Amino acid sequence: MATLTSTANPPATRARASRSERLAPAAFLLPAVLVVLFVSIFPLLLSLFLSLSRLRFEAGGLKVQFVGLDNYRKLLFGSEQKVLFGTLATPSLIGWAVLAIVAFLALAAVYRAIRDARSGRAVVGRALAGMALIGLTYLVVASLLAPEGRPGTMVVTMLYVVVGITLQYLIGLGLALLCAQQLPGRRFFRVVFLLPMMITPVGVGYLFRMLADTNKGPLEPLWVALGMQDFAWSNNAWGARIAVMVGDIWQWTPFMFIVLLAALEAQEVEPVEAAIVDGASNWDIFRHITLPAILPVSTTLILIRMIEAFKIIDLPNILTNGGPGTATETMTLYAYRIWRALDIGGSAAIAYLLLFLVTFFATLYVRALRGRMSTVR
């Protein structure tokens, strides 16, 4: 009997031990997962509920009324539409050309998906993404590239992101290539180039507000020499936007510079030396060796900056207060402004529209570069 018991228990014991081993990782990870869900998912769900509600501060407390999609309807089709989208007009010839190019690329992407026999889900996804991209492009060309158009906060935000990241990357890459050379004083300039990143965004805003003052600022002699002593950057829509973009580029180029410099210095030297021996020019080495080598780092770097750039609020708030009118107002500043007016639901709706916009462009960017990244690897 004792022999039978001893031969029956080991399988059951091993099963219990195996089940315990399977459950142990989940038991250890569960508290951390609950904390992450609480600090990330809960605020997301709460803000979603607020975007579907109207909050009123009344005597004795706060009254919350569920209004469905009214806050989104007000932004997209109602009284706030012109603030968000701007004034749309018939695009110029350049605007139509840009729209046609984007539409052609979108249709080509859908055609490639059908030709490659992708799944129906992939084809539908590309078609929807193409339609959204064409709609956003029309929004840009009908407000920016139209004689009578005026960009709203959404287009201004996208303008800051595209222009800012493009120039930050190009300037940062140029400085990184320069500092990667064996030049005298390069260690000193590495530190100098990083200084703007160490200043707070509010400090950068006040700094550029002072520099843009053509009457009392430290650059007054320069403005006088250029005949701009009576020019006020904050009173001109494009002057104010350029001032904001210059400040943003000045502040964030060092971030691009330091990451790209690290990528350049981590690059393998053997392919470069072999190319030099074979008589390749500097441009050929950069195009066929250096650029593919830093492409993975560049892709991640631009993605991080793009997500961050969509949230710009400090510079337009300090430098121009969103003006003149709403010429320099971004979506984040717009949400902040109506939040201060106690329209909490409307502010949450703008934040969700910004979340959709960032997610759309980030997904589009990653998918567009996925094929290129696989060929580099």
Tab-separated table of C-alpha atoms in Angstrom:
chain	number	residue	atom	x	y	z
A	1	MET	CA	0.000	0.000	0.000
A	2	ALA	CA	2.808	2.261	0.958
A	3	THR	CA	4.435	1.422	-2.341
A	4	LEU	CA	1.252	2.339	-4.288
A	5	THR	CA	1.001	5.741	-2.488
A	6	SER	CA	4.597	6.557	-3.174
A	7	THR	CA	4.207	5.798	-6.905
A	8	ALA	CA	0.918	7.823	-7.231
A	9	ASN	CA	2.009	11.042	-5.476
A	10	PRO	CA	5.049	12.103	-7.517
A	11	PRO	CA	3.028	12.968	-10.668
A	12	ALA	CA	0.520	15.002	-8.605
A	13	THR	CA	3.331	16.711	-6.720
A	14	ARG	CA	5.112	17.506	-9.953
A	15	ALA	CA	1.862	18.921	-11.433
A	16	ARG	CA	1.351	21.179	-8.408
A	17	ALA	CA	4.970	22.307	-8.565
A	18	SER	CA	4.688	22.958	-12.273
A	19	ARG	CA	1.500	24.995	-11.761
A	20	SER	CA	3.178	26.987	-8.990
A	21	GLU	CA	6.155	27.707	-11.226
A	22	ARG	CA	3.822	28.940	-13.973
A	23	LEU	CA	1.901	31.197	-11.613
A	24	ALA	CA	4.932	32.567	-9.756
A	25	PRO	CA	6.019	35.100	-12.451
A	26	ALA	CA	2.470	36.414	-12.774
A	27	ALA	CA	2.182	36.746	-8.986
A	28	PHE	CA	5.410	38.742	-8.806
A	29	LEU	CA	4.539	40.935	-11.796
A	30	LEU	CA	0.913	41.595	-10.887
A	31	PRO	CA	1.582	44.424	-8.344
A	32	ALA	CA	3.817	46.278	-10.796
A	33	VAL	CA	1.286	45.828	-13.607
A	34	LEU	CA	-1.517	47.153	-11.381
A	35	VAL	CA	0.563	50.216	-10.488
A	36	VAL	CA	1.319	50.907	-14.159
A	37	LEU	CA	-2.334	50.508	-15.084
A	38	PHE	CA	-3.372	52.825	-12.276
A	39	VAL	CA	-0.960	55.639	-13.145
A	40	SER	CA	-1.361	55.420	-16.953
A	41	ILE	CA	-4.652	53.830	-17.930
A	42	PHE	CA	-6.813	55.347	-15.189
A	43	PRO	CA	-5.972	59.005	-16.077
A	44	LEU	CA	-6.533	58.137	-19.731
A	45	LEU	CA	-9.993	56.753	-19.028
A	46	LEU	CA	-10.832	59.614	-16.671
A	47	SER	CA	-9.846	62.245	-19.265
A	48	LEU	CA	-11.905	60.352	-21.872
A	49	PHE	CA	-14.926	60.570	-19.565
A	50	LEU	CA	-14.259	64.286	-18.990
A	51	SER	CA	-14.090	64.876	-22.757
A	52	LEU	CA	-17.616	63.460	-22.976
A	53	SER	CA	-18.907	65.566	-20.093
A	54	ARG	CA	-19.596	69.156	-19.105
A	55	LEU	CA	-18.386	70.246	-15.682
A	56	ARG	CA	-19.947	73.119	-13.809
A	57	PHE	CA	-18.713	74.614	-10.576
A	58	GLU	CA	-21.770	75.329	-8.506
A	59	ALA	CA	-22.447	76.269	-4.940
A	60	GLY	CA	-21.793	73.241	-2.810
A	61	GLY	CA	-19.756	71.245	-5.295
A	62	LEU	CA	-19.066	70.211	-8.841
A	63	LYS	CA	-21.785	69.121	-11.233
A	64	VAL	CA	-20.824	66.651	-13.960
A	65	GLN	CA	-23.200	66.225	-16.892
A	66	PHE	CA	-22.630	63.591	-19.576
A	67	VAL	CA	-23.014	65.274	-22.992
A	68	GLY	CA	-21.733	62.558	-25.314
A	69	LEU	CA	-19.815	63.905	-28.319
A	70	ASP	CA	-20.950	67.534	-27.908
A	71	ASN	CA	-17.453	68.760	-27.007
A	72	TYR	CA	-16.010	67.117	-30.138
A	73	ARG	CA	-18.891	68.424	-32.282
A	74	LYS	CA	-18.230	71.959	-31.029
A	75	LEU	CA	-14.548	71.631	-31.961
A	76	LEU	CA	-14.925	69.913	-35.339
A	77	PHE	CA	-18.168	71.419	-36.655
A	78	GLY	CA	-19.295	74.099	-34.203
A	79	SER	CA	-18.255	77.441	-32.787
A	80	GLU	CA	-14.618	76.412	-32.168
A	81	GLN	CA	-14.009	75.021	-35.658
A	82	LYS	CA	-12.241	78.148	-36.939
A	83	VAL	CA	-9.905	78.187	-33.950
A	84	LEU	CA	-8.968	74.538	-34.477
A	85	PHE	CA	-8.895	74.358	-38.297
A	86	GLY	CA	-8.494	78.034	-39.206
A	87	THR	CA	-10.030	79.706	-42.237
A	88	LEU	CA	-10.074	77.390	-45.244
A	89	ALA	CA	-10.014	78.788	-48.782
A	90	THR	CA	-9.302	77.605	-52.309
A	91	PRO	CA	-5.647	76.449	-52.417
A	92	SER	CA	-3.108	77.994	-54.753
A	93	LEU	CA	-1.548	76.026	-57.615
A	94	ILE	CA	1.286	74.959	-55.335
A	95	GLY	CA	-1.279	73.793	-52.797
A	96	TRP	CA	-3.140	71.713	-55.393
A	97	ALA	CA	0.193	70.242	-56.546
A	98	VAL	CA	1.110	69.242	-52.982
A	99	LEU	CA	-2.330	67.717	-52.464
A	100	ALA	CA	-2.056	65.781	-55.736
A	101	ILE	CA	1.350	64.371	-54.755
A	102	VAL	CA	0.099	63.219	-51.368
A	103	ALA	CA	-3.017	61.678	-52.931
A	104	PHE	CA	-0.874	59.860	-55.506
A	105	LEU	CA	1.417	58.456	-52.775
A	106	ALA	CA	-1.588	57.332	-50.727
A	107	LEU	CA	-3.164	55.586	-53.719
A	108	ALA	CA	0.183	54.006	-54.594
A	109	ALA	CA	0.447	52.584	-51.068
A	110	VAL	CA	-3.018	51.039	-51.359
A	111	TYR	CA	-2.176	49.668	-54.826
A	112	ARG	CA	1.039	48.054	-53.504
A	113	ALA	CA	-0.913	46.413	-50.699
A	114	ILE	CA	-3.386	44.946	-53.225
A	115	ARG	CA	-0.608	43.917	-55.649
A	116	ASP	CA	1.351	42.165	-52.889
A	117	ALA	CA	-1.790	40.236	-51.904
A	118	ARG	CA	-1.856	41.662	-48.406
A	119	SER	CA	-4.731	40.803	-46.109
A	120	GLY	CA	-7.997	42.684	-46.395
A	121	ARG	CA	-7.320	44.280	-43.027
A	122	ALA	CA	-4.012	45.736	-44.274
A	123	VAL	CA	-5.635	47.111	-47.436
A	124	VAL	CA	-8.476	48.714	-45.481
A	125	GLY	CA	-5.983	50.123	-42.963
A	126	ARG	CA	-3.888	51.708	-45.711
A	127	ALA	CA	-6.988	53.106	-47.386
A	128	LEU	CA	-8.201	54.699	-44.136
A	129	ALA	CA	-4.730	56.063	-43.358
A	130	GLY	CA	-4.501	57.460	-46.896
A	131	MET	CA	-7.866	59.187	-46.567
A	132	ALA	CA	-6.863	60.694	-43.227
A	133	LEU	CA	-3.546	61.880	-44.677
A	134	ILE	CA	-5.266	63.460	-47.667
A	135	GLY	CA	-7.733	65.203	-45.346
A	136	LEU	CA	-4.959	66.596	-43.141
A	137	THR	CA	-3.002	67.689	-46.217
A	138	TYR	CA	-6.059	69.510	-47.553
A	139	LEU	CA	-6.375	71.223	-44.184
A	140	VAL	CA	-2.783	72.420	-44.491
A	141	VAL	CA	-2.888	73.581	-48.112
A	142	ALA	CA	-6.321	75.235	-47.747
A	143	SER	CA	-5.093	77.309	-44.819
A	144	LEU	CA	-1.344	77.754	-45.373
A	145	LEU	CA	-1.076	77.634	-49.171
A	146	ALA	CA	-4.249	79.579	-49.927
A	147	PRO	CA	-4.205	83.362	-50.474
A	148	GLU	CA	-7.204	83.937	-48.213
A	149	GLY	CA	-6.573	81.080	-45.801
A	150	ARG	CA	-5.539	81.283	-42.163
A	151	PRO	CA	-4.067	78.325	-40.244
A	152	GLY	CA	-5.730	77.165	-37.046
A	153	THR	CA	-4.122	75.659	-33.979
A	154	MET	CA	-3.925	72.165	-35.514
A	155	VAL	CA	-2.078	73.355	-38.623
A	156	VAL	CA	0.186	75.627	-36.563
A	157	THR	CA	1.097	72.663	-34.373
A	158	MET	CA	1.936	70.506	-37.412
A	159	LEU	CA	3.938	73.402	-38.887
A	160	TYR	CA	6.052	73.656	-35.741
A	161	VAL	CA	6.610	69.887	-35.733
A	162	VAL	CA	7.605	69.514	-39.404
A	163	VAL	CA	9.786	72.626	-39.721
A	164	GLY	CA	11.277	72.304	-36.248
A	165	ILE	CA	12.256	68.628	-36.454
A	166	THR	CA	13.604	68.928	-40.009
A	167	LEU	CA	15.916	71.826	-39.165
A	168	GLN	CA	16.859	70.407	-35.758
A	169	TYR	CA	17.922	67.137	-37.365
A	170	LEU	CA	19.865	68.731	-40.221
A	171	ILE	CA	21.664	71.248	-37.984
A	172	GLY	CA	22.306	68.630	-35.295
A	173	LEU	CA	23.694	66.186	-37.886
A	174	GLY	CA	25.945	68.881	-39.367
A	175	LEU	CA	27.319	69.817	-35.949
A	176	ALA	CA	27.789	66.138	-35.037
A	177	LEU	CA	29.711	65.460	-38.260
A	178	LEU	CA	31.873	68.495	-37.523
A	179	CYS	CA	32.614	67.478	-33.932
A	180	ALA	CA	33.325	63.878	-34.976
A	181	GLN	CA	36.346	65.120	-36.903
A	182	GLN	CA	39.756	65.452	-35.297
A	183	LEU	CA	39.621	69.248	-35.110
A	184	PRO	CA	41.208	71.465	-32.441
A	185	GLY	CA	38.760	72.720	-29.800
A	186	ARG	CA	36.096	70.120	-30.545
A	187	ARG	CA	35.731	69.195	-26.863
A	188	PHE	CA	35.012	72.841	-26.024
A	189	PHE	CA	32.387	73.155	-28.743
A	190	ARG	CA	30.722	69.904	-27.638
A	191	VAL	CA	29.992	71.560	-24.288
A	192	VAL	CA	28.972	74.887	-25.864
A	193	PHE	CA	26.529	73.222	-28.248
A	194	LEU	CA	24.799	71.540	-25.291
A	195	LEU	CA	24.159	74.731	-23.317
A	196	PRO	CA	20.719	75.585	-24.824
A	197	MET	CA	19.360	72.199	-23.733
A	198	MET	CA	20.256	72.982	-20.109
A	199	ILE	CA	17.983	76.058	-20.001
A	200	THR	CA	14.358	75.581	-19.044
A	201	PRO	CA	11.766	76.156	-21.802
A	202	VAL	CA	10.334	79.084	-19.835
A	203	GLY	CA	13.829	80.616	-19.661
A	204	VAL	CA	14.246	80.148	-23.417
A	205	GLY	CA	10.894	81.865	-23.958
A	206	TYR	CA	11.880	84.922	-21.914
A	207	LEU	CA	15.343	84.940	-23.565
A	208	PHE	CA	13.914	85.076	-27.078
A	209	ARG	CA	11.256	87.559	-25.974
A	210	MET	CA	14.084	89.859	-24.914
A	211	LEU	CA	16.130	89.238	-28.079
A	212	ALA	CA	13.101	89.908	-30.308
A	213	ASP	CA	12.494	93.297	-28.671
A	214	THR	CA	13.615	95.721	-31.402
A	215	ASN	CA	13.482	98.796	-29.155
A	216	LYS	CA	14.949	97.785	-25.785
A	217	GLY	CA	16.573	94.397	-26.326
A	218	PRO	CA	20.307	93.684	-26.493
A	219	LEU	CA	20.067	93.281	-30.282
A	220	GLU	CA	18.643	96.784	-30.771
A	221	PRO	CA	21.724	98.041	-32.724
A	222	LEU	CA	21.349	95.097	-35.115
A	223	TRP	CA	17.636	95.747	-35.667
A	224	VAL	CA	18.349	99.454	-36.198
A	225	ALA	CA	21.094	98.623	-38.724
A	226	LEU	CA	18.627	96.379	-40.576
A	227	GLY	CA	15.974	99.110	-40.528
A	228	MET	CA	13.672	97.022	-38.298
A	229	GLN	CA	13.601	99.276	-35.228
A	230	ASP	CA	9.830	99.821	-35.633
A	231	PHE	CA	9.062	96.169	-36.398
A	232	ALA	CA	7.281	94.179	-33.690
A	233	TRP	CA	7.648	90.402	-34.055
A	234	SER	CA	4.645	89.771	-31.853
A	235	ASN	CA	2.338	91.904	-34.038
A	236	ASN	CA	3.044	89.980	-37.238
A	237	ALA	CA	1.622	86.464	-37.592
A	238	TRP	CA	4.519	84.975	-39.530
A	239	GLY	CA	7.113	87.000	-37.600
A	240	ALA	CA	5.736	85.582	-34.340
A	241	ARG	CA	5.649	82.019	-35.740
A	242	ILE	CA	9.228	82.328	-36.981
A	243	ALA	CA	10.339	83.610	-33.568
A	244	VAL	CA	8.720	80.593	-31.881
A	245	MET	CA	10.286	78.157	-34.368
A	246	VAL	CA	13.740	79.733	-34.001
A	247	GLY	CA	13.529	79.423	-30.221
A	248	ASP	CA	12.385	75.793	-30.423
A	249	ILE	CA	15.138	74.910	-32.913
A	250	TRP	CA	17.761	76.648	-30.768
A	251	GLN	CA	16.658	74.736	-27.677
A	252	TRP	CA	16.298	71.226	-29.089
A	253	THR	CA	19.071	71.019	-31.692
A	254	PRO	CA	21.581	70.044	-28.947
A	255	PHE	CA	19.486	66.952	-28.192
A	256	MET	CA	19.757	65.852	-31.812
A	257	PHE	CA	23.449	66.772	-31.827
A	258	ILE	CA	24.509	64.747	-28.796
A	259	VAL	CA	22.626	61.581	-29.818
A	260	LEU	CA	23.846	61.724	-33.436
A	261	LEU	CA	27.395	62.391	-32.275
A	262	ALA	CA	27.268	59.253	-30.122
A	263	ALA	CA	25.937	57.271	-33.102
A	264	LEU	CA	28.689	58.590	-35.392
A	265	GLU	CA	31.439	57.766	-32.898
A	266	ALA	CA	30.043	54.249	-32.409
A	267	GLN	CA	30.186	53.602	-36.139
A	268	GLU	CA	32.607	50.898	-37.310
A	269	VAL	CA	35.734	52.371	-38.894
A	270	GLU	CA	36.663	49.385	-41.074
A	271	PRO	CA	34.052	50.024	-43.817
A	272	VAL	CA	35.036	53.703	-43.933
A	273	GLU	CA	38.738	52.848	-44.236
A	274	ALA	CA	37.999	50.293	-46.961
A	275	ALA	CA	35.954	52.871	-48.875
A	276	ILE	CA	38.785	55.413	-48.615
A	277	VAL	CA	41.241	52.826	-49.960
A	278	ASP	CA	38.866	52.137	-52.867
A	279	GLY	CA	38.818	55.851	-53.702
A	280	ALA	CA	35.281	56.711	-52.534
A	281	SER	CA	34.502	60.387	-52.048
A	282	ASN	CA	33.335	61.870	-48.746
A	283	TRP	CA	29.779	62.183	-50.107
A	284	ASP	CA	29.767	58.519	-51.177
A	285	ILE	CA	31.036	57.454	-47.747
A	286	PHE	CA	28.362	59.529	-46.032
A	287	ARG	CA	25.568	58.354	-48.321
A	288	HIS	CA	26.364	54.630	-48.491
A	289	ILE	CA	28.056	53.950	-45.138
A	290	THR	CA	27.487	56.642	-42.517
A	291	LEU	CA	23.830	57.391	-43.197
A	292	PRO	CA	22.682	53.723	-43.171
A	293	ALA	CA	24.753	53.162	-40.015
A	294	ILE	CA	23.000	55.954	-38.087
A	295	LEU	CA	19.547	55.331	-39.611
A	296	PRO	CA	18.191	53.250	-36.677
A	297	VAL	CA	19.302	55.910	-34.186
A	298	SER	CA	17.943	58.687	-36.402
A	299	THR	CA	14.584	56.946	-36.693
A	300	THR	CA	14.166	56.630	-32.939
A	301	LEU	CA	15.483	60.132	-32.354
A	302	ILE	CA	13.011	61.738	-34.753
A	303	LEU	CA	10.149	59.680	-33.312
A	304	ILE	CA	10.929	60.853	-29.778
A	305	ARG	CA	11.232	64.485	-30.851
A	306	MET	CA	8.050	64.267	-32.928
A	307	ILE	CA	6.000	63.025	-29.984
A	308	GLU	CA	7.493	65.735	-27.784
A	309	ALA	CA	7.172	68.527	-30.366
A	310	PHE	CA	3.413	68.024	-30.698
A	311	LYS	CA	3.108	69.108	-27.043
A	312	ILE	CA	4.904	72.450	-27.420
A	313	ILE	CA	3.365	75.062	-25.130
A	314	ASP	CA	6.110	76.940	-23.259
A	315	LEU	CA	7.576	79.046	-26.063
A	316	PRO	CA	4.324	80.261	-27.675
A	317	ASN	CA	2.859	80.923	-24.237
A	318	ILE	CA	5.814	82.965	-22.940
A	319	LEU	CA	6.994	84.517	-26.196
A	320	THR	CA	3.716	85.585	-27.828
A	321	ASN	CA	0.926	84.324	-25.543
A	322	GLY	CA	-0.459	82.557	-28.609
A	323	GLY	CA	-0.843	85.829	-30.549
A	324	PRO	CA	-1.342	87.871	-32.500
A	325	GLY	CA	-4.883	86.520	-32.205
A	326	THR	CA	-4.338	82.759	-32.325
A	327	ALA	CA	-1.550	82.880	-34.928
A	328	THR	CA	1.030	81.044	-32.789
A	329	GLU	CA	-1.351	79.054	-30.603
A	330	THR	CA	-0.713	75.306	-30.518
A	331	MET	CA	-3.250	72.648	-29.584
A	332	THR	CA	-1.704	72.227	-26.149
A	333	LEU	CA	-1.844	75.967	-25.498
A	334	TYR	CA	-5.405	76.020	-26.817
A	335	ALA	CA	-6.376	73.256	-24.397
A	336	TYR	CA	-4.650	75.109	-21.572
A	337	ARG	CA	-6.435	78.384	-22.423
A	338	ILE	CA	-9.944	76.942	-22.365
A	339	TRP	CA	-9.055	74.889	-19.287
A	340	ARG	CA	-8.333	78.174	-17.513
A	341	ALA	CA	-11.787	79.307	-18.649
A	342	LEU	CA	-13.152	76.272	-16.715
A	343	ASP	CA	-14.238	74.413	-19.873
A	344	ILE	CA	-12.731	71.184	-18.581
A	345	GLY	CA	-14.625	68.932	-20.999
A	346	GLY	CA	-13.582	70.978	-24.045
A	347	SER	CA	-9.965	70.974	-22.880
A	348	ALA	CA	-10.031	67.179	-22.471
A	349	ALA	CA	-11.545	66.822	-25.967
A	350	ILE	CA	-8.689	68.865	-27.474
A	351	ALA	CA	-6.191	66.713	-25.593
A	352	TYR	CA	-7.766	63.583	-27.081
A	353	LEU	CA	-7.711	65.049	-30.599
A	354	LEU	CA	-4.018	65.761	-30.076
A	355	LEU	CA	-3.518	62.181	-28.881
A	356	PHE	CA	-5.176	60.856	-32.059
A	357	LEU	CA	-3.039	63.178	-34.190
A	358	VAL	CA	0.231	62.135	-32.534
A	359	THR	CA	-0.680	58.443	-32.717
A	360	PHE	CA	-1.587	58.744	-36.401
A	361	PHE	CA	1.658	60.449	-37.426
A	362	ALA	CA	3.832	58.228	-35.209
A	363	THR	CA	2.249	55.071	-36.651
A	364	LEU	CA	2.545	56.396	-40.196
A	365	TYR	CA	6.196	57.301	-39.637
A	366	VAL	CA	7.126	53.925	-38.150
A	367	ARG	CA	5.332	51.969	-40.876
A	368	ALA	CA	6.898	54.088	-43.622
A	369	LEU	CA	10.401	53.380	-42.317
A	370	ARG	CA	9.864	49.725	-41.428
A	371	GLY	CA	10.816	48.470	-44.888
A	372	ARG	CA	13.855	50.717	-45.055
A	373	MET	CA	15.033	49.564	-41.615
A	374	SER	CA	14.753	45.890	-42.575
A	375	THR	CA	16.951	46.430	-45.643
A	376	VAL	CA	19.598	48.240	-43.536
A	377	ARG	CA	19.739	45.399	-41.025
